[in-house]
Amino acid sequence: MTTAAPMPVPFPFAAIAGQPQLRQALLLAAVDPALGGVLIEGPRGTAKTTAARALAELLPGAPFVTLPLGASLESLVGTLDLGQALAGHELRFAPGLLARAHGGVLYVDEINLLPDALIDSLLDAAASGVNVVERDGISHRHAARFVLVGTMNPEEGTLRPQLLDRFGLCVRLRNLQDAAERQAIVRARLAFDADPQGFRAAHADEEAALAAALARARGLVSDAAALSYGDAVHEAVGALCIAAGVDGLRADLVMLRSARALAAWEGAASITDDHVQRVAEAVLLHRRHPAAEAAAEPPMPSPGRNPADAPARGAGDGDWGAMPPEPVGIERVKPLRPLISTQQAVPKKA
């Protein structure tokens, strides 16, 4: 008889340092799972998995479900219970991973390597909170409200724009370049590995405070009458989305919901323009049009030149990096002598 291996003790969410954007995005998605989840881009070893597993602990009784890369569509959405069918009983639905993740966190590592069919079903359920199955003679629907967390390394490929847009928030992590910050994180991890329970006990009060704040914010968001959107908030959201050149209106809706979730998390009396500005980058990062992204980045000045001396360019200018043609002098070269003389040969005397 085999016994299941014990699950590793999760690192406390309160002790995660050095990734403020990641922490905020995960907390907002936990406050309002209808945002559509969080996509985390970044290199290996930047606490992506650690943060996702730690988030589940802040939700009381929440499961943490991992979707493996080799999973089938049936194992994700559910399928016919073959045992019941072969025994001659009525058709019965066998729940999949979406049902197991209800009320918790569904984590997908390297989501960009999943087949598109699985990603479509995954994002549909994350956005709607309902899993609908119409296959194998079964018509079934069940609640599937969970916090979706997907990670990917852009060096190994990306997602189609249509799938990227379905994620509510996106965070792009970088390798830490501050020596002191790196040392603090490494020391914390070594202390946790040496004594997991003692480390968790040292952060128990902070964890309890985060869990209480999350429960309070989730209750506030579920109240439709609380934290309504004012005209100033709508104007700020519209201006940011237009400047980013996004397609459709999903970005506007997600930004409004994210600003409301942030206001609820902070216990604010109302949603302000500041809330919108603080969630805008996570909403627009993976939706911004390439032309708008290029316009937002200032061109690199040429060495030895003052950028203020550059002439102003109009909207109709062409390639800004092209240089005007310069005249090149013609250098005189030595003429070539033909190999065969063109003069008629003189006949020899007899």
PDB file of C-alpha atoms in Angstrom, residues 180-322:
ATOM      1  CA  ALA A 180      21.210  44.251  -0.516  1.00  0.00           C
ATOM      2  CA  GLU A 181      17.746  43.188  -1.680  1.00  0.00           C
ATOM      3  CA  ARG A 182      19.063  39.932  -3.109  1.00  0.00           C
ATOM      4  CA  GLN A 183      20.897  39.141   0.129  1.00  0.00           C
ATOM      5  CA  ALA A 184      17.799  39.801   2.245  1.00  0.00           C
ATOM      6  CA  ILE A 185      15.685  37.464   0.113  1.00  0.00           C
ATOM      7  CA  VAL A 186      18.318  34.716   0.163  1.00  0.00           C
ATOM      8  CA  ARG A 187      18.673  34.959   3.941  1.00  0.00           C
ATOM      9  CA  ALA A 188      14.901  34.704   4.371  1.00  0.00           C
ATOM     10  CA  ARG A 189      14.748  31.632   2.151  1.00  0.00           C
ATOM     11  CA  LEU A 190      17.621  29.933   3.977  1.00  0.00           C
ATOM     12  CA  ALA A 191      15.934  30.648   7.328  1.00  0.00           C
ATOM     13  CA  PHE A 192      12.706  29.108   6.039  1.00  0.00           C
ATOM     14  CA  ASP A 193      14.448  25.997   4.716  1.00  0.00           C
ATOM     15  CA  ALA A 194      16.280  25.520   8.016  1.00  0.00           C
ATOM     16  CA  ASP A 195      13.137  25.832  10.183  1.00  0.00           C
ATOM     17  CA  PRO A 196       9.891  26.105   8.190  1.00  0.00           C
ATOM     18  CA  GLN A 197       7.559  25.999  11.178  1.00  0.00           C
ATOM     19  CA  GLY A 198       9.583  28.491  13.191  1.00  0.00           C
ATOM     20  CA  PHE A 199       9.771  30.849  10.204  1.00  0.00           C
ATOM     21  CA  ARG A 200       6.026  30.607   9.669  1.00  0.00           C
ATOM     22  CA  ALA A 201       5.379  31.232  13.355  1.00  0.00           C
ATOM     23  CA  ALA A 202       7.444  34.427  13.173  1.00  0.00           C
ATOM     24  CA  HIS A 203       5.157  35.724  10.403  1.00  0.00           C
ATOM     25  CA  ALA A 204       1.880  34.320  11.771  1.00  0.00           C
ATOM     26  CA  ASP A 205       0.536  37.693  12.907  1.00  0.00           C
ATOM     27  CA  GLU A 206       1.216  39.298   9.529  1.00  0.00           C
ATOM     28  CA  GLU A 207      -0.402  36.344   7.756  1.00  0.00           C
ATOM     29  CA  ALA A 208      -3.498  36.602   9.943  1.00  0.00           C
ATOM     30  CA  ALA A 209      -3.761  40.331   9.244  1.00  0.00           C
ATOM     31  CA  LEU A 210      -3.505  39.738   5.483  1.00  0.00           C
ATOM     32  CA  ALA A 211      -6.146  36.995   5.594  1.00  0.00           C
ATOM     33  CA  ALA A 212      -8.529  39.229   7.561  1.00  0.00           C
ATOM     34  CA  ALA A 213      -8.001  42.146   5.179  1.00  0.00           C
ATOM     35  CA  LEU A 214      -8.590  39.864   2.199  1.00  0.00           C
ATOM     36  CA  ALA A 215     -11.833  38.503   3.665  1.00  0.00           C
ATOM     37  CA  ARG A 216     -13.041  42.040   4.385  1.00  0.00           C
ATOM     38  CA  ALA A 217     -12.204  43.225   0.850  1.00  0.00           C
ATOM     39  CA  ARG A 218     -13.905  40.221  -0.765  1.00  0.00           C
ATOM     40  CA  GLY A 219     -17.050  40.955   1.199  1.00  0.00           C
ATOM     41  CA  LEU A 220     -16.978  44.604   0.141  1.00  0.00           C
ATOM     42  CA  VAL A 221     -16.521  43.748  -3.542  1.00  0.00           C
ATOM     43  CA  SER A 222     -19.438  41.304  -3.433  1.00  0.00           C
ATOM     44  CA  ASP A 223     -21.717  44.194  -2.373  1.00  0.00           C
ATOM     45  CA  ALA A 224     -22.926  45.717  -5.649  1.00  0.00           C
ATOM     46  CA  ALA A 225     -23.923  48.955  -3.917  1.00  0.00           C
ATOM     47  CA  ALA A 226     -20.468  49.587  -2.447  1.00  0.00           C
ATOM     48  CA  LEU A 227     -17.711  51.576  -4.140  1.00  0.00           C
ATOM     49  CA  SER A 228     -19.521  52.742  -7.266  1.00  0.00           C
ATOM     50  CA  TYR A 229     -17.633  54.271 -10.205  1.00  0.00           C
ATOM     51  CA  GLY A 230     -17.692  58.055 -10.537  1.00  0.00           C
ATOM     52  CA  ASP A 231     -17.384  60.064 -13.756  1.00  0.00           C
ATOM     53  CA  ALA A 232     -13.770  61.020 -12.985  1.00  0.00           C
ATOM     54  CA  VAL A 233     -12.825  57.340 -12.694  1.00  0.00           C
ATOM     55  CA  HIS A 234     -14.493  56.502 -16.007  1.00  0.00           C
ATOM     56  CA  GLU A 235     -12.698  59.388 -17.707  1.00  0.00           C
ATOM     57  CA  ALA A 236      -9.307  58.324 -16.330  1.00  0.00           C
ATOM     58  CA  VAL A 237      -9.815  54.717 -17.450  1.00  0.00           C
ATOM     59  CA  GLY A 238     -10.945  55.732 -20.931  1.00  0.00           C
ATOM     60  CA  ALA A 239      -8.004  58.084 -21.429  1.00  0.00           C
ATOM     61  CA  LEU A 240      -5.461  55.435 -20.388  1.00  0.00           C
ATOM     62  CA  CYS A 241      -6.948  52.743 -22.624  1.00  0.00           C
ATOM     63  CA  ILE A 242      -7.141  55.070 -25.643  1.00  0.00           C
ATOM     64  CA  ALA A 243      -3.519  56.127 -25.145  1.00  0.00           C
ATOM     65  CA  ALA A 244      -2.492  52.444 -24.993  1.00  0.00           C
ATOM     66  CA  GLY A 245      -4.301  51.667 -28.257  1.00  0.00           C
ATOM     67  CA  VAL A 246      -6.024  48.587 -26.832  1.00  0.00           C
ATOM     68  CA  ASP A 247      -8.465  46.514 -28.860  1.00  0.00           C
ATOM     69  CA  GLY A 248     -12.049  46.350 -27.643  1.00  0.00           C
ATOM     70  CA  LEU A 249     -13.356  47.291 -24.227  1.00  0.00           C
ATOM     71  CA  ARG A 250     -12.109  44.439 -22.053  1.00  0.00           C
ATOM     72  CA  ALA A 251      -9.223  46.559 -20.779  1.00  0.00           C
ATOM     73  CA  ASP A 252     -11.638  49.284 -19.623  1.00  0.00           C
ATOM     74  CA  LEU A 253     -13.781  46.790 -17.731  1.00  0.00           C
ATOM     75  CA  VAL A 254     -10.829  45.042 -16.103  1.00  0.00           C
ATOM     76  CA  MET A 255      -9.248  48.347 -15.100  1.00  0.00           C
ATOM     77  CA  LEU A 256     -12.461  49.513 -13.451  1.00  0.00           C
ATOM     78  CA  ARG A 257     -12.827  46.259 -11.551  1.00  0.00           C
ATOM     79  CA  SER A 258      -9.152  46.292 -10.552  1.00  0.00           C
ATOM     80  CA  ALA A 259      -9.394  49.860  -9.249  1.00  0.00           C
ATOM     81  CA  ARG A 260     -12.479  48.862  -7.256  1.00  0.00           C
ATOM     82  CA  ALA A 261     -10.677  45.805  -5.852  1.00  0.00           C
ATOM     83  CA  LEU A 262      -7.721  47.967  -4.812  1.00  0.00           C
ATOM     84  CA  ALA A 263     -10.022  50.472  -3.115  1.00  0.00           C
ATOM     85  CA  ALA A 264     -11.737  47.614  -1.264  1.00  0.00           C
ATOM     86  CA  TRP A 265      -8.375  46.136  -0.220  1.00  0.00           C
ATOM     87  CA  GLU A 266      -7.282  49.469   1.233  1.00  0.00           C
ATOM     88  CA  GLY A 267     -10.649  50.129   2.870  1.00  0.00           C
ATOM     89  CA  ALA A 268     -11.098  53.386   0.943  1.00  0.00           C
ATOM     90  CA  ALA A 269     -14.353  55.307   1.071  1.00  0.00           C
ATOM     91  CA  SER A 270     -14.481  55.645  -2.732  1.00  0.00           C
ATOM     92  CA  ILE A 271     -12.589  54.804  -5.905  1.00  0.00           C
ATOM     93  CA  THR A 272     -10.212  57.565  -6.941  1.00  0.00           C
ATOM     94  CA  ASP A 273      -8.013  58.389  -9.922  1.00  0.00           C
ATOM     95  CA  ASP A 274      -5.036  57.243  -7.847  1.00  0.00           C
ATOM     96  CA  HIS A 275      -6.451  53.711  -7.675  1.00  0.00           C
ATOM     97  CA  VAL A 276      -6.809  53.704 -11.451  1.00  0.00           C
ATOM     98  CA  GLN A 277      -3.240  54.867 -12.009  1.00  0.00           C
ATOM     99  CA  ARG A 278      -1.824  52.205  -9.695  1.00  0.00           C
ATOM    100  CA  VAL A 279      -3.519  49.285 -11.449  1.00  0.00           C
ATOM    101  CA  ALA A 280      -3.205  50.598 -15.003  1.00  0.00           C
ATOM    102  CA  GLU A 281       0.158  49.047 -15.867  1.00  0.00           C
ATOM    103  CA  ALA A 282      -0.870  45.529 -14.835  1.00  0.00           C
ATOM    104  CA  VAL A 283      -4.017  45.858 -16.970  1.00  0.00           C
ATOM    105  CA  LEU A 284      -2.322  47.368 -20.043  1.00  0.00           C
ATOM    106  CA  LEU A 285       1.064  45.622 -20.054  1.00  0.00           C
ATOM    107  CA  HIS A 286      -0.073  42.696 -22.207  1.00  0.00           C
ATOM    108  CA  ARG A 287      -2.727  44.652 -24.146  1.00  0.00           C
ATOM    109  CA  ARG A 288      -0.834  47.778 -25.191  1.00  0.00           C
ATOM    110  CA  HIS A 289      -0.576  48.210 -28.966  1.00  0.00           C
ATOM    111  CA  PRO A 290       3.031  47.950 -30.230  1.00  0.00           C
ATOM    112  CA  ALA A 291       2.835  51.421 -31.806  1.00  0.00           C
ATOM    113  CA  ALA A 292       1.640  52.939 -28.522  1.00  0.00           C
ATOM    114  CA  GLU A 293       4.351  51.074 -26.623  1.00  0.00           C
ATOM    115  CA  ALA A 294       7.033  52.399 -28.964  1.00  0.00           C
ATOM    116  CA  ALA A 295       5.681  55.931 -28.654  1.00  0.00           C
ATOM    117  CA  ALA A 296       5.778  55.690 -24.870  1.00  0.00           C
ATOM    118  CA  GLU A 297       9.505  54.895 -24.903  1.00  0.00           C
ATOM    119  CA  PRO A 298      11.795  57.887 -25.656  1.00  0.00           C
ATOM    120  CA  PRO A 299      14.324  57.275 -28.463  1.00  0.00           C
ATOM    121  CA  MET A 300      17.900  56.693 -27.408  1.00  0.00           C
ATOM    122  CA  PRO A 301      20.019  59.813 -28.074  1.00  0.00           C
ATOM    123  CA  SER A 302      23.064  59.522 -30.291  1.00  0.00           C
ATOM    124  CA  PRO A 303      26.434  59.621 -28.485  1.00  0.00           C
ATOM    125  CA  GLY A 304      27.759  63.142 -28.141  1.00  0.00           C
ATOM    126  CA  ARG A 305      24.489  64.820 -29.125  1.00  0.00           C
ATOM    127  CA  ASN A 306      22.043  66.718 -26.977  1.00  0.00           C
ATOM    128  CA  PRO A 307      18.500  65.337 -27.389  1.00  0.00           C
ATOM    129  CA  ALA A 308      17.143  68.882 -27.081  1.00  0.00           C
ATOM    130  CA  ASP A 309      19.006  69.839 -30.283  1.00  0.00           C
ATOM    131  CA  ALA A 310      17.126  67.264 -32.365  1.00  0.00           C
ATOM    132  CA  PRO A 311      14.644  68.853 -34.801  1.00  0.00           C
ATOM    133  CA  ALA A 312      10.951  68.369 -34.136  1.00  0.00           C
ATOM    134  CA  ARG A 313       9.332  65.669 -36.232  1.00  0.00           C
ATOM    135  CA  GLY A 314       5.853  65.641 -37.578  1.00  0.00           C
ATOM    136  CA  ALA A 315       3.316  62.849 -37.606  1.00  0.00           C
ATOM    137  CA  GLY A 316       3.920  62.202 -41.295  1.00  0.00           C
ATOM    138  CA  ASP A 317       7.660  61.635 -41.011  1.00  0.00           C
ATOM    139  CA  GLY A 318       8.990  58.383 -42.318  1.00  0.00           C
ATOM    140  CA  ASP A 319      11.889  56.364 -40.997  1.00  0.00           C
ATOM    141  CA  TRP A 320      13.248  58.538 -38.196  1.00  0.00           C
ATOM    142  CA  GLY A 321      16.530  56.634 -38.162  1.00  0.00           C
ATOM    143  CA  ALA A 322      17.360  57.230 -41.855  1.00  0.00           C
TER     144      ALA A 322
END
